[in-house]
């Protein structure tokens, strides 16, 4: 029988610095009232200068390996759009810092859908028998690419990392991932964009990079497409798992905006109490958002062993996806 990917460990890492809406209002033309009513966010964690994505990724990876009770894996996948360097990938460095030198390790870029793209990738290697155990990390430090003067994006994003260990198991086990579906639409490539620094608009040698180094977003467009795509992908993933949307015990959506989460839940006919959310405390942590929300839900008892869980995300590209799984008996560990 073909092996199924089974989650057997989960870890997290967050910077200690808390930035509240009032802190932002002290330097930008915004307010706690505006941010919390439009997004549901009250505070976020921001990495101190000198802390890179790879540092958070390593710590979350360490937590996940401890939670799994076995530090051996034969593959490391790091979903991020804020790697330590443009070249090379950050994953090999994270792997060696975790004592995993020699295993295949690479970065995967799908913006806020990165964790789900990584889950599909890790699951495929396990199903094919090419890997037995995979460490999948979602990590981002968006604070390093945000325009300090842009109140819209600074209100939304925070930094963090979350990780899971997947092992080869059986489809009937708690923790088994039963379906993942993904999609993309490149016509939306400029809805979420860092214009400069790539091969299309390289930074001129010797010059200080200008505005093009910053993340920009067409908020309303992203909002509309996020609701449509996350709802459709969730329905498809539920159907592939043989579930009706009403069978979902816990929807764990990408934590982009509390109103997006509410709208997706409404379209699926789910009461909002069946959604996991930590957006109030962490904001949007991009590729880290789903594993961080899973860890919070598991740690608080919101997620119980055997629960039918549906994950869904939308991100730049545009990219999106959804996955169905059952929840295993694992304790999240902070790295
Ligand atoms: N504080 C105060 N005003 C703000 C603000 C802030 N933090 N951010 C934006 N505004 C202002 C805008 O400048 C604009 O002002 P103007 O009318 O004078 O130009 C006004 O609010 C309306 O802006 P708009 O972008 O239309 O607001 P919105 O209601 O769409 O909310 C977002 C903005 C960003 C909260 C919302 O679009 C959103 O959440 N989009 C999805 C973003 C997302 O999830 N991204 C990641 C997906 S992976």
mmCIF file of C-alpha atoms and ligand atoms in Angstrom:
data_model
loop_
_atom_site.group_PDB
_atom_site.id
_atom_site.type_symbol
_atom_site.label_atom_id
_atom_site.label_comp_id
_atom_site.label_asym_id
_atom_site.label_seq_id
_atom_site.Cartn_x
_atom_site.Cartn_y
_atom_site.Cartn_z
ATOM 1 C CA UNK A 1 0.000 0.000 0.000
ATOM 2 C CA UNK A 2 1.234 3.528 -0.796
ATOM 3 C CA UNK A 3 2.418 5.344 2.360
ATOM 4 C CA UNK A 4 0.452 8.386 3.531
ATOM 5 C CA UNK A 5 2.085 11.555 4.892
ATOM 6 C CA UNK A 6 1.342 11.822 8.628
ATOM 7 C CA UNK A 7 2.086 14.860 10.816
ATOM 8 C CA UNK A 8 4.049 13.749 13.885
ATOM 9 C CA UNK A 9 5.576 16.957 15.293
ATOM 10 C CA UNK A 10 4.972 20.705 15.353
ATOM 11 C CA UNK A 11 7.197 23.599 16.434
ATOM 12 C CA UNK A 12 7.154 27.393 16.535
ATOM 13 C CA UNK A 13 9.412 30.374 16.918
ATOM 14 C CA UNK A 14 8.397 33.984 17.460
ATOM 15 C CA UNK A 15 10.485 37.100 18.017
ATOM 16 C CA UNK A 16 10.048 38.402 21.568
ATOM 17 C CA UNK A 17 9.339 42.035 20.533
ATOM 18 C CA UNK A 18 5.621 42.886 20.544
ATOM 19 C CA UNK A 19 4.483 45.848 18.411
ATOM 20 C CA UNK A 20 0.946 46.964 19.248
ATOM 21 C CA UNK A 21 -1.424 49.018 17.102
ATOM 22 C CA UNK A 22 -0.812 51.939 19.466
ATOM 23 C CA UNK A 23 2.936 51.593 18.840
ATOM 24 C CA UNK A 24 2.251 51.919 15.084
ATOM 25 C CA UNK A 25 -0.120 54.840 15.677
ATOM 26 C CA UNK A 26 2.699 56.648 17.489
ATOM 27 C CA UNK A 27 4.713 56.798 14.246
ATOM 28 C CA UNK A 28 2.149 56.517 11.411
ATOM 29 C CA UNK A 29 -1.223 58.092 10.577
ATOM 30 C CA UNK A 30 -3.301 55.164 11.845
ATOM 31 C CA UNK A 31 -5.154 54.026 14.964
ATOM 32 C CA UNK A 32 -5.883 50.915 16.988
ATOM 33 C CA UNK A 33 -9.559 51.396 16.087
ATOM 34 C CA UNK A 34 -8.873 51.444 12.288
ATOM 35 C CA UNK A 35 -6.539 48.456 12.323
ATOM 36 C CA UNK A 36 -8.543 46.262 14.673
ATOM 37 C CA UNK A 37 -11.923 46.849 13.009
ATOM 38 C CA UNK A 38 -10.574 46.408 9.417
ATOM 39 C CA UNK A 39 -8.259 43.465 10.097
ATOM 40 C CA UNK A 40 -8.846 41.964 13.576
ATOM 41 C CA UNK A 41 -5.142 42.558 14.384
ATOM 42 C CA UNK A 42 -4.129 44.129 17.705
ATOM 43 C CA UNK A 43 -0.431 43.317 17.851
ATOM 44 C CA UNK A 44 2.305 41.476 15.972
ATOM 45 C CA UNK A 45 5.822 40.180 16.700
ATOM 46 C CA UNK A 46 8.720 41.915 14.957
ATOM 47 C CA UNK A 47 12.254 40.532 14.713
ATOM 48 C CA UNK A 48 15.075 42.672 16.085
ATOM 49 C CA UNK A 49 17.629 43.875 13.517
ATOM 50 C CA UNK A 50 20.116 41.066 12.963
ATOM 51 C CA UNK A 51 17.531 38.288 13.364
ATOM 52 C CA UNK A 52 17.012 36.655 9.984
ATOM 53 C CA UNK A 53 14.341 34.306 8.640
ATOM 54 C CA UNK A 54 16.835 31.430 8.927
ATOM 55 C CA UNK A 55 17.196 32.047 12.684
ATOM 56 C CA UNK A 56 13.449 31.757 13.264
ATOM 57 C CA UNK A 57 13.240 28.797 10.854
ATOM 58 C CA UNK A 58 15.998 26.943 12.698
ATOM 59 C CA UNK A 59 14.311 27.446 16.063
ATOM 60 C CA UNK A 60 10.877 26.358 14.776
ATOM 61 C CA UNK A 61 12.517 23.335 13.119
ATOM 62 C CA UNK A 62 14.189 22.397 16.381
ATOM 63 C CA UNK A 63 10.834 22.629 18.173
ATOM 64 C CA UNK A 64 9.148 20.409 15.570
ATOM 65 C CA UNK A 65 11.908 17.774 15.770
ATOM 66 C CA UNK A 66 11.614 17.734 19.599
ATOM 67 C CA UNK A 67 7.834 17.511 19.352
ATOM 68 C CA UNK A 68 8.237 14.543 16.974
ATOM 69 C CA UNK A 69 10.569 12.870 19.505
ATOM 70 C CA UNK A 70 13.061 11.981 16.775
ATOM 71 C CA UNK A 71 15.614 14.415 15.338
ATOM 72 C CA UNK A 72 16.192 12.478 12.122
ATOM 73 C CA UNK A 73 14.620 13.535 8.816
ATOM 74 C CA UNK A 74 15.720 12.894 5.263
ATOM 75 C CA UNK A 75 14.547 16.168 3.674
ATOM 76 C CA UNK A 76 14.120 19.830 4.677
ATOM 77 C CA UNK A 77 11.730 22.150 2.824
ATOM 78 C CA UNK A 78 11.630 25.829 3.800
ATOM 79 C CA UNK A 79 8.726 27.943 2.516
ATOM 80 C CA UNK A 80 9.685 31.611 2.588
ATOM 81 C CA UNK A 81 9.687 34.789 0.512
ATOM 82 C CA UNK A 82 12.126 36.556 2.804
ATOM 83 C CA UNK A 83 15.183 34.269 2.571
ATOM 84 C CA UNK A 84 18.417 35.218 4.328
ATOM 85 C CA UNK A 85 19.999 35.959 0.931
ATOM 86 C CA UNK A 86 18.795 36.101 -2.670
ATOM 87 C CA UNK A 87 21.330 33.361 -3.344
ATOM 88 C CA UNK A 88 21.803 30.674 -2.087
ATOM 89 C CA UNK A 89 18.653 29.201 -0.543
ATOM 90 C CA UNK A 90 18.325 29.398 3.255
ATOM 91 C CA UNK A 91 17.236 25.777 3.826
ATOM 92 C CA UNK A 92 20.700 24.128 3.525
ATOM 93 C CA UNK A 93 22.048 26.480 6.218
ATOM 94 C CA UNK A 94 19.027 25.796 8.458
ATOM 95 C CA UNK A 95 19.498 22.060 7.899
ATOM 96 C CA UNK A 96 23.157 22.116 8.892
ATOM 97 C CA UNK A 97 22.370 24.199 11.989
ATOM 98 C CA UNK A 98 19.902 21.467 12.953
ATOM 99 C CA UNK A 99 22.585 18.791 12.555
ATOM 100 C CA UNK A 100 21.098 17.613 9.254
ATOM 101 C CA UNK A 101 24.023 18.260 6.898
ATOM 102 C CA UNK A 102 23.775 16.017 3.858
ATOM 103 C CA UNK A 103 19.979 15.814 3.496
ATOM 104 C CA UNK A 104 18.334 17.526 0.498
ATOM 105 C CA UNK A 105 17.205 21.004 1.577
ATOM 106 C CA UNK A 106 15.697 23.801 -0.482
ATOM 107 C CA UNK A 107 13.551 26.934 -0.347
ATOM 108 C CA UNK A 108 10.118 27.143 -1.861
ATOM 109 C CA UNK A 109 8.583 30.480 -2.867
ATOM 110 C CA UNK A 110 4.775 30.714 -2.915
ATOM 111 C CA UNK A 111 4.327 33.733 -0.608
ATOM 112 C CA UNK A 112 1.479 33.225 1.897
ATOM 113 C CA UNK A 113 0.518 29.874 0.297
ATOM 114 C CA UNK A 114 4.073 28.596 0.812
ATOM 115 C CA UNK A 115 3.264 26.248 3.683
ATOM 116 C CA UNK A 116 0.552 24.510 1.632
ATOM 117 C CA UNK A 117 2.814 24.264 -1.430
ATOM 118 C CA UNK A 118 5.431 22.771 0.904
ATOM 119 C CA UNK A 119 2.880 20.359 2.344
ATOM 120 C CA UNK A 120 1.997 19.173 -1.169
ATOM 121 C CA UNK A 121 5.684 18.778 -1.981
ATOM 122 C CA UNK A 122 6.582 16.886 1.231
ATOM 123 C CA UNK A 123 3.475 14.704 0.875
ATOM 124 C CA UNK A 124 4.411 13.766 -2.702
ATOM 125 C CA UNK A 125 7.931 12.705 -1.711
ATOM 126 C CA UNK A 126 6.508 10.554 1.082
ATOM 127 C CA UNK A 127 3.779 9.009 -1.096
ATOM 128 C CA UNK A 128 6.364 8.202 -3.780
ATOM 129 C CA UNK A 129 8.598 6.494 -1.205
ATOM 130 C CA UNK A 130 11.455 8.940 -1.922
ATOM 131 C CA UNK A 131 11.411 10.302 1.641
ATOM 132 C CA UNK A 132 10.406 8.715 4.962
ATOM 133 C CA UNK A 133 10.494 11.826 7.144
ATOM 134 C CA UNK A 134 10.373 15.469 6.023
ATOM 135 C CA UNK A 135 10.844 18.662 8.044
ATOM 136 C CA UNK A 136 8.614 21.363 6.551
ATOM 137 C CA UNK A 137 9.157 24.916 7.793
ATOM 138 C CA UNK A 138 7.218 28.100 6.970
ATOM 139 C CA UNK A 139 9.167 31.192 8.017
ATOM 140 C CA UNK A 140 9.124 34.870 7.131
ATOM 141 C CA UNK A 141 10.402 38.217 8.366
ATOM 142 C CA UNK A 142 8.225 40.619 6.380
ATOM 143 C CA UNK A 143 9.404 43.464 8.606
ATOM 144 C CA UNK A 144 12.601 43.382 6.509
ATOM 145 C CA UNK A 145 10.756 44.185 3.242
ATOM 146 C CA UNK A 146 7.989 46.555 4.409
ATOM 147 C CA UNK A 147 8.059 50.264 3.612
ATOM 148 C CA UNK A 148 8.418 51.952 7.028
ATOM 149 C CA UNK A 149 5.980 54.654 5.822
ATOM 150 C CA UNK A 150 3.259 52.311 4.502
ATOM 151 C CA UNK A 151 0.539 52.135 7.139
ATOM 152 C CA UNK A 152 -1.494 49.537 5.211
ATOM 153 C CA UNK A 153 1.193 46.834 5.083
ATOM 154 C CA UNK A 154 2.861 47.612 8.398
ATOM 155 C CA UNK A 155 -0.505 47.168 10.111
ATOM 156 C CA UNK A 156 -0.945 43.695 8.704
ATOM 157 C CA UNK A 157 2.330 41.791 8.746
ATOM 158 C CA UNK A 158 4.336 40.231 11.563
ATOM 159 C CA UNK A 159 7.359 37.923 11.723
ATOM 160 C CA UNK A 160 7.526 34.284 12.798
ATOM 161 C CA UNK A 161 8.140 30.649 11.910
ATOM 162 C CA UNK A 162 6.253 27.374 12.270
ATOM 163 C CA UNK A 163 7.270 23.853 11.310
ATOM 164 C CA UNK A 164 5.921 20.329 11.127
ATOM 165 C CA UNK A 165 7.538 16.918 10.753
ATOM 166 C CA UNK A 166 5.790 14.539 8.358
ATOM 167 C CA UNK A 167 6.510 10.800 8.344
ATOM 168 C CA UNK A 168 5.405 7.905 6.185
ATOM 169 C CA UNK A 169 2.371 6.242 7.761
ATOM 170 C CA UNK A 170 -1.075 4.950 6.893
ATOM 171 C CA UNK A 171 -4.091 6.940 5.633
ATOM 172 C CA UNK A 172 -6.224 5.810 8.595
ATOM 173 C CA UNK A 173 -3.882 7.255 11.231
ATOM 174 C CA UNK A 174 -4.573 10.502 13.082
ATOM 175 C CA UNK A 175 -2.337 13.106 11.465
ATOM 176 C CA UNK A 176 -2.714 11.723 7.926
ATOM 177 C CA UNK A 177 -2.911 14.309 5.141
ATOM 178 C CA UNK A 178 -5.585 13.048 2.760
ATOM 179 C CA UNK A 179 -5.735 15.726 0.077
ATOM 180 C CA UNK A 180 -3.957 18.882 -1.031
ATOM 181 C CA UNK A 181 -4.948 21.075 -3.988
ATOM 182 C CA UNK A 182 -3.085 24.095 -5.292
ATOM 183 C CA UNK A 183 -3.638 26.828 -7.880
ATOM 184 C CA UNK A 184 -2.151 30.009 -9.309
ATOM 185 C CA UNK A 185 -3.061 33.030 -11.448
ATOM 186 C CA UNK A 186 -0.150 35.058 -12.824
ATOM 187 C CA UNK A 187 -2.446 37.812 -14.108
ATOM 188 C CA UNK A 188 -2.412 38.991 -10.468
ATOM 189 C CA UNK A 189 1.408 39.134 -10.327
ATOM 190 C CA UNK A 190 1.478 42.823 -9.406
ATOM 191 C CA UNK A 191 -1.239 42.660 -6.710
ATOM 192 C CA UNK A 192 1.472 41.620 -4.243
ATOM 193 C CA UNK A 193 4.931 42.664 -5.359
ATOM 194 C CA UNK A 194 8.483 43.510 -4.434
ATOM 195 C CA UNK A 195 9.440 45.226 -7.685
ATOM 196 C CA UNK A 196 13.208 45.469 -7.422
ATOM 197 C CA UNK A 197 16.114 43.173 -6.758
ATOM 198 C CA UNK A 198 15.136 40.397 -9.162
ATOM 199 C CA UNK A 199 16.421 39.785 -12.690
ATOM 200 C CA UNK A 200 13.703 42.001 -14.250
ATOM 201 C CA UNK A 201 14.692 45.055 -12.189
ATOM 202 C CA UNK A 202 18.072 44.409 -10.575
ATOM 203 C CA UNK A 203 19.338 46.954 -8.085
ATOM 204 C CA UNK A 204 21.894 49.152 -9.870
ATOM 205 C CA UNK A 205 25.400 48.209 -8.721
ATOM 206 C CA UNK A 206 26.811 50.582 -6.139
ATOM 207 C CA UNK A 207 23.514 52.409 -5.562
ATOM 208 C CA UNK A 208 21.354 52.238 -2.476
ATOM 209 C CA UNK A 209 18.135 50.397 -3.489
ATOM 210 C CA UNK A 210 15.169 52.783 -3.665
ATOM 211 C CA UNK A 211 11.428 52.301 -3.252
ATOM 212 C CA UNK A 212 11.496 49.141 -5.381
ATOM 213 C CA UNK A 213 12.944 47.176 -2.498
ATOM 214 C CA UNK A 214 9.656 47.348 -0.589
ATOM 215 C CA UNK A 215 6.609 45.083 -0.557
ATOM 216 C CA UNK A 216 3.506 46.620 -2.173
ATOM 217 C CA UNK A 217 -0.055 45.295 -2.169
ATOM 218 C CA UNK A 218 -3.390 46.113 -3.825
ATOM 219 C CA UNK A 219 -5.389 45.390 -0.686
ATOM 220 C CA UNK A 220 -8.951 45.330 -2.059
ATOM 221 C CA UNK A 221 -8.018 43.098 -5.036
ATOM 222 C CA UNK A 222 -6.184 40.698 -2.770
ATOM 223 C CA UNK A 223 -9.105 40.615 -0.345
ATOM 224 C CA UNK A 224 -11.649 39.709 -3.026
ATOM 225 C CA UNK A 225 -9.546 37.011 -4.692
ATOM 226 C CA UNK A 226 -8.469 35.565 -1.333
ATOM 227 C CA UNK A 227 -12.086 34.967 -0.304
ATOM 228 C CA UNK A 228 -13.024 33.413 -3.669
ATOM 229 C CA UNK A 229 -9.990 31.164 -4.007
ATOM 230 C CA UNK A 230 -9.764 30.024 -0.380
ATOM 231 C CA UNK A 231 -13.470 29.100 -0.395
ATOM 232 C CA UNK A 232 -13.222 27.182 -3.704
ATOM 233 C CA UNK A 233 -9.996 25.396 -2.741
ATOM 234 C CA UNK A 234 -11.493 24.429 0.641
ATOM 235 C CA UNK A 235 -14.535 22.898 -1.023
ATOM 236 C CA UNK A 236 -12.317 20.932 -3.417
ATOM 237 C CA UNK A 237 -10.048 19.640 -0.625
ATOM 238 C CA UNK A 238 -13.044 18.648 1.524
ATOM 239 C CA UNK A 239 -14.658 16.853 -1.411
ATOM 240 C CA UNK A 240 -11.430 14.971 -2.236
ATOM 241 C CA UNK A 241 -11.287 13.823 1.397
ATOM 242 C CA UNK A 242 -14.898 12.622 1.159
ATOM 243 C CA UNK A 243 -16.160 15.311 3.557
ATOM 244 C CA UNK A 244 -19.048 17.716 3.374
ATOM 245 C CA UNK A 245 -17.900 21.199 4.496
ATOM 246 C CA UNK A 246 -20.116 20.754 7.578
ATOM 247 C CA UNK A 247 -17.895 17.766 8.586
ATOM 248 C CA UNK A 248 -14.930 20.103 9.164
ATOM 249 C CA UNK A 249 -14.180 20.299 12.885
ATOM 250 C CA UNK A 250 -11.586 23.035 12.506
ATOM 251 C CA UNK A 251 -10.856 25.351 9.591
ATOM 252 C CA UNK A 252 -7.306 26.718 9.855
ATOM 253 C CA UNK A 253 -7.098 29.529 7.306
ATOM 254 C CA UNK A 254 -4.098 31.656 6.464
ATOM 255 C CA UNK A 255 -4.282 34.527 8.975
ATOM 256 C CA UNK A 256 -4.548 37.422 6.504
ATOM 257 C CA UNK A 257 -7.498 39.379 7.827
ATOM 258 C CA UNK A 258 -10.261 38.436 10.312
ATOM 259 C CA UNK A 259 -12.861 39.578 7.752
ATOM 260 C CA UNK A 260 -11.389 37.233 5.119
ATOM 261 C CA UNK A 261 -11.572 34.357 7.622
ATOM 262 C CA UNK A 262 -15.200 35.234 8.435
ATOM 263 C CA UNK A 263 -16.142 35.458 4.745
ATOM 264 C CA UNK A 264 -14.558 32.075 3.924
ATOM 265 C CA UNK A 265 -16.319 30.459 6.906
ATOM 266 C CA UNK A 266 -19.635 31.990 5.755
ATOM 267 C CA UNK A 267 -19.195 30.641 2.217
ATOM 268 C CA UNK A 268 -18.493 27.170 3.608
ATOM 269 C CA UNK A 269 -21.497 27.429 5.935
ATOM 270 C CA UNK A 270 -19.278 27.031 9.001
ATOM 271 C CA UNK A 271 -19.816 28.928 12.258
ATOM 272 C CA UNK A 272 -16.786 31.125 12.951
ATOM 273 C CA UNK A 273 -16.218 29.175 16.209
ATOM 274 C CA UNK A 274 -14.978 26.325 14.008
ATOM 275 C CA UNK A 275 -12.128 28.520 12.700
ATOM 276 C CA UNK A 276 -8.730 28.675 14.358
ATOM 277 C CA UNK A 277 -7.394 32.201 14.625
ATOM 278 C CA UNK A 278 -4.468 33.926 16.296
ATOM 279 C CA UNK A 279 -4.489 36.961 14.007
ATOM 280 C CA UNK A 280 -5.270 39.291 16.908
ATOM 281 C CA UNK A 281 -1.860 38.534 18.495
ATOM 282 C CA UNK A 282 0.358 37.735 15.489
ATOM 283 C CA UNK A 283 -1.085 39.447 12.396
ATOM 284 C CA UNK A 284 -0.181 37.941 9.026
ATOM 285 C CA UNK A 285 3.076 35.974 9.305
ATOM 286 C CA UNK A 286 2.980 34.855 5.626
ATOM 287 C CA UNK A 287 4.404 31.313 5.179
ATOM 288 C CA UNK A 288 4.444 30.823 8.967
ATOM 289 C CA UNK A 289 0.795 31.660 9.471
ATOM 290 C CA UNK A 290 -0.814 28.215 9.088
ATOM 291 C CA UNK A 291 1.651 26.218 11.225
ATOM 292 C CA UNK A 292 1.554 28.953 13.898
ATOM 293 C CA UNK A 293 -2.274 28.872 13.910
ATOM 294 C CA UNK A 294 -2.210 25.049 14.083
ATOM 295 C CA UNK A 295 0.219 25.123 17.012
ATOM 296 C CA UNK A 296 -1.886 27.681 18.892
ATOM 297 C CA UNK A 297 -5.081 25.716 18.285
ATOM 298 C CA UNK A 298 -3.444 22.465 19.415
ATOM 299 C CA UNK A 299 -1.816 24.102 22.450
ATOM 300 C CA UNK A 300 -5.078 25.680 23.621
ATOM 301 C CA UNK A 301 -7.078 22.459 23.247
ATOM 302 C CA UNK A 302 -9.115 23.968 20.384
ATOM 303 C CA UNK A 303 -7.778 21.145 18.186
ATOM 304 C CA UNK A 304 -8.263 17.623 19.498
ATOM 305 C CA UNK A 305 -6.802 14.321 18.350
ATOM 306 C CA UNK A 306 -8.844 12.946 15.448
ATOM 307 C CA UNK A 307 -10.421 16.295 14.488
ATOM 308 C CA UNK A 308 -11.026 16.792 10.766
ATOM 309 C CA UNK A 309 -8.931 19.826 9.870
ATOM 310 C CA UNK A 310 -9.015 21.899 6.713
ATOM 311 C CA UNK A 311 -6.147 24.280 5.892
ATOM 312 C CA UNK A 312 -6.431 26.994 3.243
ATOM 313 C CA UNK A 313 -4.348 29.933 2.046
ATOM 314 C CA UNK A 314 -4.015 32.620 -0.605
ATOM 315 C CA UNK A 315 -0.885 34.580 -1.393
ATOM 316 C CA UNK A 316 1.109 36.591 -3.882
ATOM 317 C CA UNK A 317 1.614 35.234 -7.369
ATOM 318 C CA UNK A 318 -1.318 34.796 -6.999
ATOM 319 C CA UNK A 319 -1.150 31.347 -5.430
ATOM 320 C CA UNK A 320 -3.639 29.448 -3.307
ATOM 321 C CA UNK A 321 -4.383 26.026 -1.924
ATOM 322 C CA UNK A 322 -6.178 23.869 0.626
ATOM 323 C CA UNK A 323 -5.487 20.594 2.413
ATOM 324 C CA UNK A 324 -7.509 18.099 4.440
ATOM 325 C CA UNK A 325 -6.043 16.102 7.317
ATOM 326 C CA UNK A 326 -6.900 14.688 10.710
ATOM 327 C CA UNK A 327 -5.193 16.040 13.795
ATOM 328 C CA UNK A 328 -2.586 13.821 15.518
ATOM 329 C CA UNK A 329 -1.764 13.467 19.209
ATOM 330 C CA UNK A 330 1.186 15.886 19.251
ATOM 331 C CA UNK A 331 2.256 18.670 21.617
ATOM 332 C CA UNK A 332 3.605 21.850 19.978
ATOM 333 C CA UNK A 333 7.086 22.867 21.123
ATOM 334 C CA UNK A 334 8.584 26.362 20.954
ATOM 335 C CA UNK A 335 12.150 26.297 19.611
HETATM 336 N N1 LIG B 1 -4.699 53.068 9.058
HETATM 337 C C1 LIG B 1 -5.487 54.039 8.586
HETATM 338 N N2 LIG B 1 -5.867 54.125 7.298
HETATM 339 C C2 LIG B 1 -5.404 53.188 6.467
HETATM 340 C C3 LIG B 1 -4.575 52.138 6.881
HETATM 341 C C4 LIG B 1 -4.217 52.099 8.240
HETATM 342 N N3 LIG B 1 -3.422 51.149 8.764
HETATM 343 N N4 LIG B 1 -4.308 51.345 5.834
HETATM 344 C C5 LIG B 1 -4.930 51.868 4.766
HETATM 345 N N5 LIG B 1 -5.591 53.000 5.163
HETATM 346 C C6 LIG B 1 -6.375 53.915 4.348
HETATM 347 C C7 LIG B 1 -5.906 53.975 2.914
HETATM 348 O O1 LIG B 1 -4.776 54.813 2.802
HETATM 349 C C8 LIG B 1 -7.113 54.535 2.227
HETATM 350 O O2 LIG B 1 -7.128 55.914 2.445
HETATM 351 P P1 LIG B 1 -7.604 56.911 1.259
HETATM 352 O O3 LIG B 1 -9.054 56.535 1.024
HETATM 353 O O4 LIG B 1 -7.412 58.264 1.868
HETATM 354 O O5 LIG B 1 -6.716 56.622 0.096
HETATM 355 C C9 LIG B 1 -8.270 53.939 3.038
HETATM 356 O O6 LIG B 1 -7.713 53.468 4.270
HETATM 357 C C10 LIG B 1 -8.947 52.787 2.347
HETATM 358 O O7 LIG B 1 -7.931 51.930 1.873
HETATM 359 P P2 LIG B 1 -8.265 50.524 1.322
HETATM 360 O O8 LIG B 1 -6.984 49.815 0.918
HETATM 361 O O9 LIG B 1 -9.337 50.649 0.309
HETATM 362 O O10 LIG B 1 -8.849 49.872 2.676
HETATM 363 P P3 LIG B 1 -9.514 48.487 2.894
HETATM 364 O O11 LIG B 1 -10.786 48.644 3.571
HETATM 365 O O12 LIG B 1 -9.460 47.642 1.657
HETATM 366 O O13 LIG B 1 -8.510 47.812 3.944
HETATM 367 C C11 LIG B 1 -6.703 46.273 3.994
HETATM 368 C C12 LIG B 1 -7.139 47.677 3.648
HETATM 369 C C13 LIG B 1 -5.228 46.166 3.624
HETATM 370 C C14 LIG B 1 -6.870 46.059 5.493
HETATM 371 C C15 LIG B 1 -7.568 45.256 3.222
HETATM 372 O O14 LIG B 1 -7.643 45.632 1.877
HETATM 373 C C16 LIG B 1 -7.036 43.864 3.311
HETATM 374 O O15 LIG B 1 -6.959 43.297 4.387
HETATM 375 N N6 LIG B 1 -6.726 43.288 2.168
HETATM 376 C C17 LIG B 1 -6.188 41.936 2.122
HETATM 377 C C18 LIG B 1 -4.756 42.020 2.491
HETATM 378 C C19 LIG B 1 -4.164 40.694 2.698
HETATM 379 O O16 LIG B 1 -4.782 39.841 3.257
HETATM 380 N N7 LIG B 1 -2.933 40.554 2.246
HETATM 381 C C20 LIG B 1 -2.186 39.374 2.376
HETATM 382 C C21 LIG B 1 -2.823 38.277 1.629
HETATM 383 S S1 LIG B 1 -1.778 36.993 1.496
#
